[in-house]
Short mmCIF file of C-alpha atoms and ligand atoms in Angstrom, two decimals:
data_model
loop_
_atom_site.label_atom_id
_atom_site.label_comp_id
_atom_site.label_asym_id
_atom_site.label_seq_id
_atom_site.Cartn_x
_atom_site.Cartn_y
_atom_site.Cartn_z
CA UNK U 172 16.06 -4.99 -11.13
CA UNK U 173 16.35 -2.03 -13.34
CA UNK U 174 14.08 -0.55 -15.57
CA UNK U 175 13.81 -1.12 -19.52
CA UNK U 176 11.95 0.90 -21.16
CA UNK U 177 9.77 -0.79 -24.51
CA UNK U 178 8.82 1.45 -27.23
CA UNK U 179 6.54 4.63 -26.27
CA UNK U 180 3.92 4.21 -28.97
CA UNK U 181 2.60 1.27 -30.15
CA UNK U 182 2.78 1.29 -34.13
CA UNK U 183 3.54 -2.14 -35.24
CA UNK U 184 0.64 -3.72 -37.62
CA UNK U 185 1.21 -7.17 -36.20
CA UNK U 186 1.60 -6.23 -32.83
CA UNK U 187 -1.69 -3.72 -32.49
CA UNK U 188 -3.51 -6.79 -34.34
CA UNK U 189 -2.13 -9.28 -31.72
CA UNK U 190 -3.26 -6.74 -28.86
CA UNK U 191 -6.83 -5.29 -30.44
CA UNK U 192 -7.85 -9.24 -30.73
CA UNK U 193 -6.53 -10.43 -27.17
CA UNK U 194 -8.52 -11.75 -24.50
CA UNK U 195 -7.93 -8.86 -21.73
CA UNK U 196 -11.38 -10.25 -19.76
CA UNK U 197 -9.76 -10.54 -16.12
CA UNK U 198 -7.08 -7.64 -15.87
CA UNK U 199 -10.08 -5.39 -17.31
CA UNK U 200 -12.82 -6.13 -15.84
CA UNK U 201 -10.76 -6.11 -12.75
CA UNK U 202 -10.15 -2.65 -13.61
CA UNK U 203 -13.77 -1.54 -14.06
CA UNK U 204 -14.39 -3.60 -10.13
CA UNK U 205 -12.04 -1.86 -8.31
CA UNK U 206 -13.21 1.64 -9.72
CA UNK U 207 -16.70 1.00 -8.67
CA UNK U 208 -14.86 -0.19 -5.34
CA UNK U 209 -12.92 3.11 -4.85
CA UNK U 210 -15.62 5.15 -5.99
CA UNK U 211 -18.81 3.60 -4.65
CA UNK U 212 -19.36 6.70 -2.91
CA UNK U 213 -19.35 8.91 -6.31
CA UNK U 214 -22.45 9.16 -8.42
CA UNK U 215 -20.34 8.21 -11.99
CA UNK U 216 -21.76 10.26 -14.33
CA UNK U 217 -20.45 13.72 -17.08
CA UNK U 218 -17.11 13.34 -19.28
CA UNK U 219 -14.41 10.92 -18.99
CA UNK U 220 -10.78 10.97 -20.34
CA UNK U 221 -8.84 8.03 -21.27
CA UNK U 222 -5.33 8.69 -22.18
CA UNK U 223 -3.88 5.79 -23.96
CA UNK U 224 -6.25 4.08 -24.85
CA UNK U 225 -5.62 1.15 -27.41
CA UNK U 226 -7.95 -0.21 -29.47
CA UNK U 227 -10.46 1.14 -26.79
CA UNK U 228 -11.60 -2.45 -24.65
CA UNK U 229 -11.24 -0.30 -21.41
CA UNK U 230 -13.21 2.64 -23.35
CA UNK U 231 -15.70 0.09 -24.05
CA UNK U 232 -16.11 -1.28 -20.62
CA UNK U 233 -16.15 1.59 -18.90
CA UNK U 234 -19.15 3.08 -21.20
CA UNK U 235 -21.12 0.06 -20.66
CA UNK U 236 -20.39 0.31 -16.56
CA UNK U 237 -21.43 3.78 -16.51
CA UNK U 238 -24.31 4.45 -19.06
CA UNK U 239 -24.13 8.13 -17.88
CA UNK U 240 -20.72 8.57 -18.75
CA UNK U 241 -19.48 10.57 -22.39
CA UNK U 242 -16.03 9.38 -22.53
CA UNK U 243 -12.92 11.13 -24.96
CA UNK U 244 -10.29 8.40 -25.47
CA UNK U 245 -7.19 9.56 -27.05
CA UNK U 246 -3.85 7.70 -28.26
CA UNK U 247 -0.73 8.22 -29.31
CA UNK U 248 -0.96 5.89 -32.31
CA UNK U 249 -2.90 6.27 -35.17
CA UNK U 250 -3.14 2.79 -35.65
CA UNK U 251 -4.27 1.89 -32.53
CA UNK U 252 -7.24 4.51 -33.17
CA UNK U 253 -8.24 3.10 -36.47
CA UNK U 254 -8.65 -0.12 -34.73
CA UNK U 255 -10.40 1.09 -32.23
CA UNK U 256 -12.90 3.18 -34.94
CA UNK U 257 -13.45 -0.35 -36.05
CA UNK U 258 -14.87 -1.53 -33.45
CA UNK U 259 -17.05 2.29 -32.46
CA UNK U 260 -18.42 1.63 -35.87
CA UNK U 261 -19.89 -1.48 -35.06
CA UNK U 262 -21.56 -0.92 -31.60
CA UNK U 263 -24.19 1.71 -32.87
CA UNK U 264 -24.92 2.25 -29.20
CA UNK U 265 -21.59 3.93 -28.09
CA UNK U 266 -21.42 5.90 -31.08
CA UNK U 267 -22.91 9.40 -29.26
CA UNK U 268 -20.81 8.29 -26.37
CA UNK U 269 -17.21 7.81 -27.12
CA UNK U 270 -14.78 10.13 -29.18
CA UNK U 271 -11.55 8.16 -30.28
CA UNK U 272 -9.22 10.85 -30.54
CA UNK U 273 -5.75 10.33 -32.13
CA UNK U 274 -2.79 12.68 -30.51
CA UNK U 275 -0.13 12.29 -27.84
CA UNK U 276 -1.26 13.18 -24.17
CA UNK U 277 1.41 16.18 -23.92
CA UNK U 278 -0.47 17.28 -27.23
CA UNK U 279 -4.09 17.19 -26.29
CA UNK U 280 -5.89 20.36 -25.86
CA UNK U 281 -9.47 20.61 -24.52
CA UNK U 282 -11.55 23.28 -23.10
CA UNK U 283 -13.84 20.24 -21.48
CA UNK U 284 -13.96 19.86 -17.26
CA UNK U 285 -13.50 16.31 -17.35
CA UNK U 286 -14.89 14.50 -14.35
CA UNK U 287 -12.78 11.68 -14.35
CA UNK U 288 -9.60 10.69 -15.99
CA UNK U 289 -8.65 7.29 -17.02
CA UNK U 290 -6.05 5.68 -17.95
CA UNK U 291 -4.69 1.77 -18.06
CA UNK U 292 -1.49 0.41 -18.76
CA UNK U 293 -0.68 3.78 -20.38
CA UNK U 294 2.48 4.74 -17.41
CA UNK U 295 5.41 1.53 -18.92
CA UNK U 296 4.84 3.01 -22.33
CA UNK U 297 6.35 6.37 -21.46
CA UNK U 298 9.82 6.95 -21.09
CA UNK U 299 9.39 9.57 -19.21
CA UNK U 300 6.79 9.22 -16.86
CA UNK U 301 5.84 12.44 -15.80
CA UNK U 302 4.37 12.81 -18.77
CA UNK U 303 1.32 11.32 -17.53
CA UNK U 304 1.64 13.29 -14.15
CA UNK U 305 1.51 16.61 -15.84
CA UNK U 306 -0.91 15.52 -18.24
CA UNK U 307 -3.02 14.31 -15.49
CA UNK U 308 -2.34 18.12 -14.11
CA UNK U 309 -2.74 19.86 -16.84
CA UNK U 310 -6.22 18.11 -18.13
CA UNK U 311 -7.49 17.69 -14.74
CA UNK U 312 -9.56 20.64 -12.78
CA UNK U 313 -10.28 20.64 -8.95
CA UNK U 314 -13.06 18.39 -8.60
CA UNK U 315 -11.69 15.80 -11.16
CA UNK U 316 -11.26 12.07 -10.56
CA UNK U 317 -8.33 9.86 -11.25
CA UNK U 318 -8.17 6.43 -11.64
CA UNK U 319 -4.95 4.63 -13.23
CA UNK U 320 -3.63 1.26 -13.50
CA UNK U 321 -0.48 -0.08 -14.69
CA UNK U 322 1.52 -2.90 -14.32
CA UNK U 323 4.34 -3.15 -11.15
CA UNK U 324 8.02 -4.05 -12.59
CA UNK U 325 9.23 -7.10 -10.68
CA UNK U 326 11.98 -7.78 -8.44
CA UNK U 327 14.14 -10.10 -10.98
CA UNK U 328 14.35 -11.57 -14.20
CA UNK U 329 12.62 -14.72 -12.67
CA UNK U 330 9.48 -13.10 -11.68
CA UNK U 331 9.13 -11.63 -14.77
CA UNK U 332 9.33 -15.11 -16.73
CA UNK U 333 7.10 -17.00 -14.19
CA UNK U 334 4.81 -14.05 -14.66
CA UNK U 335 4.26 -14.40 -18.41
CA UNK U 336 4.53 -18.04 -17.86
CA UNK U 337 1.30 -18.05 -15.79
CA UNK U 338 -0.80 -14.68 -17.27
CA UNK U 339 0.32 -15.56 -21.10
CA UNK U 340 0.82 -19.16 -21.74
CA UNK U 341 -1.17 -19.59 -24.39
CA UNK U 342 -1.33 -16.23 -25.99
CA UNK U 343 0.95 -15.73 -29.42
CA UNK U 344 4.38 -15.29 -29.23
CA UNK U 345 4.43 -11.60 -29.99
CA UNK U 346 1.71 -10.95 -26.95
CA UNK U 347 4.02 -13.02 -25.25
CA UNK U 348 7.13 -11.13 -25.81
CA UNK U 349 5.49 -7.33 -25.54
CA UNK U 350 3.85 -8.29 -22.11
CA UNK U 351 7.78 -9.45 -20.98
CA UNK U 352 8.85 -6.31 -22.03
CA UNK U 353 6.22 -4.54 -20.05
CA UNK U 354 6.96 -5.85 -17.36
CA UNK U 355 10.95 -4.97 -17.82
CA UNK U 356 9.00 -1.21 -18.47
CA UNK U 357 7.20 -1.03 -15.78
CA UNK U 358 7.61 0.97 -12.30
CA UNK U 359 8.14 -0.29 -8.98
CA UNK U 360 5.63 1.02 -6.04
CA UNK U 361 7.87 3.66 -4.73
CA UNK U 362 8.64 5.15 -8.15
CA UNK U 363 5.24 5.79 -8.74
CA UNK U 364 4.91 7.13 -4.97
CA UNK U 365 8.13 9.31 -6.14
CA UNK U 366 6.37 10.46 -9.46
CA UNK U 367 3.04 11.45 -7.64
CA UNK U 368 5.12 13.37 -4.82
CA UNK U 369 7.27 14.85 -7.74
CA UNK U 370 3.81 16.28 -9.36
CA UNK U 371 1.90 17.59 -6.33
CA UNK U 372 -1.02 15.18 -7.27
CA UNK U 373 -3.00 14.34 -4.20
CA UNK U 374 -3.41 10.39 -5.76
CA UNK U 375 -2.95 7.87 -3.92
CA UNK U 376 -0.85 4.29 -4.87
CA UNK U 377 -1.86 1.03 -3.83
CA UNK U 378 -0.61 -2.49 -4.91
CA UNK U 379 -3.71 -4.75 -6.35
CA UNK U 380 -2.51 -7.71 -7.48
CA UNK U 381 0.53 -9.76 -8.26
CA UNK U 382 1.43 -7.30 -10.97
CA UNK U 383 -0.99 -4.10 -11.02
CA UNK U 384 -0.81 -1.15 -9.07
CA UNK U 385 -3.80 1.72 -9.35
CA UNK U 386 -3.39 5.32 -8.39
CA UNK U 387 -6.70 7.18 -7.64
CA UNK U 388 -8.69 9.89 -5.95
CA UNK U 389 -9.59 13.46 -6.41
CA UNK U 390 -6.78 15.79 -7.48
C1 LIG T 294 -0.49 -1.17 -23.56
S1 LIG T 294 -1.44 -0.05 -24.49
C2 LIG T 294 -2.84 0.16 -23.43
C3 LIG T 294 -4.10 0.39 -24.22
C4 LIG T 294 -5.40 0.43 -23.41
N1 LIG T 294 -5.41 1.49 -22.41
C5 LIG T 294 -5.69 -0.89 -22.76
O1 LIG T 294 -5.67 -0.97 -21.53
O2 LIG T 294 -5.93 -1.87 -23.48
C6 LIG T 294 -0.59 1.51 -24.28
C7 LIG T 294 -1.04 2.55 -25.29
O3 LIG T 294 -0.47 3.83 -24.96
C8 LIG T 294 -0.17 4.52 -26.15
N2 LIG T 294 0.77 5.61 -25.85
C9 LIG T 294 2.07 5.50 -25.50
N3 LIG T 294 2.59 6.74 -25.29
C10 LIG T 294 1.60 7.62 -25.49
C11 LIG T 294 1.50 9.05 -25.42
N4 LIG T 294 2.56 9.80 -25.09
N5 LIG T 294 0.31 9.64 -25.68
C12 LIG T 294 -0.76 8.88 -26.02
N6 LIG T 294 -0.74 7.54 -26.12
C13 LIG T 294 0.43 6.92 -25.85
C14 LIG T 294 0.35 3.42 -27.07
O4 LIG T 294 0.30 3.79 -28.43
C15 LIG T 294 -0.59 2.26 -26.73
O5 LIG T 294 -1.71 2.22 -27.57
#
């Protein structure tokens, strides 16, 4: 099945509501358990950098996994960042720890050596997806960490509808319909491989579950 692409940013007032108020509690804590997995060997501490980040619930998790951890979480969407300001403002805690930082990936400048970059369901959004490859090259210094997770596109139509049948049943209809287009967006495992190969990243790309796929390691 062919790719189609959704919408890069996500700008919609009813749809970022929809998203900033859904229940992500399995895909995302998955993500924070199969860091730890892939890293258990790394002391997790210094900067972090999470490119497309939402409202910021992976932000959030992963400061609360890692209390060592100052994390810079950047977005496309101004929207998105307001909502996720929202919620900074009311966990006092994580407000010397987390930066929400509104600008487009290809945009953002720093002068920071991150330690590890971030990034989850970020890849379907772009339309091109080397963006995030050369992003992940361009932010990224030698002894950086990167760990990324995205959905997998399926083989047909069919998949795709059993898929949002069984992970959003009882979600609203507009969480419904974005995570079917995701889905449509998404890449296939050898794309990704492609991509990686494409950029000279060092990552690699494993299949995790019935519709994630994480690329990792040290650049
Ligand atoms: C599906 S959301 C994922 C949000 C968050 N990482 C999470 O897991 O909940 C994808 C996000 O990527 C953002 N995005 C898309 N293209 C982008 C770009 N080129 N630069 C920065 N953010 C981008 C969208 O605005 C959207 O907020």
């Amino acid at each position: 099945m062919n790719r189609i692409p959704e919408p890069e940013l996500m700008v919609q007032p009813e749809q970022i509501e929809a998203y900033a108020k859904a229940d992500f509690e399995e895909p995302h804590s998955n993500f924070i358990k199969i860091f730890k997995e892939k890293f258990s060997d790394q002391n997790i501490q210094g900067m972090v950098l999470d490119l497309g980040c939402g409202p910021g619930d992976i932000t959030f998790r992963f400061a609360e996994a890692f209390p060592n951890t100052k994390i810079h979480a950047i977005d496309g969407s101004s929207e998105m960042i307001n909502y996720a300001n929202i919620f900074l403002s009311e966990k006092p805690n994580y407000q010397k720890r987390i930066q929400f930082v509104s600008s487009r990936i290809e945009e953002y400048e720093t002068d920071k050596n991150h330690d590890f970059i971030i990034s989850n369901s970020l890849l379907h959004h772009l339309p091109d997806p080397m963006v995030l490859w050369d992003s992940v090259n361009n932010l990224g210094f030698e002894t950086t960490k990167v760990f990324i997770m995205d959905l997998l596109r399926p083989e047909s139509l069919d998949e795709v509808r059993m898929l949002v049948e069984i992970y959003a049943k009882d979600e609203p209809d507009i969480l419904k319909r974005d995570f079917h287009r995701s889905l449509l967006s998404a890449f296939s495992l050898s794309e990704v491989e492609k991509q990686i190969e494409i950029a000279k990243l060092d990552l690699k790309v494993k299949q995790v579950s019935d519709r994630h796929l994480i690329v990792y390691g040290s650049i």
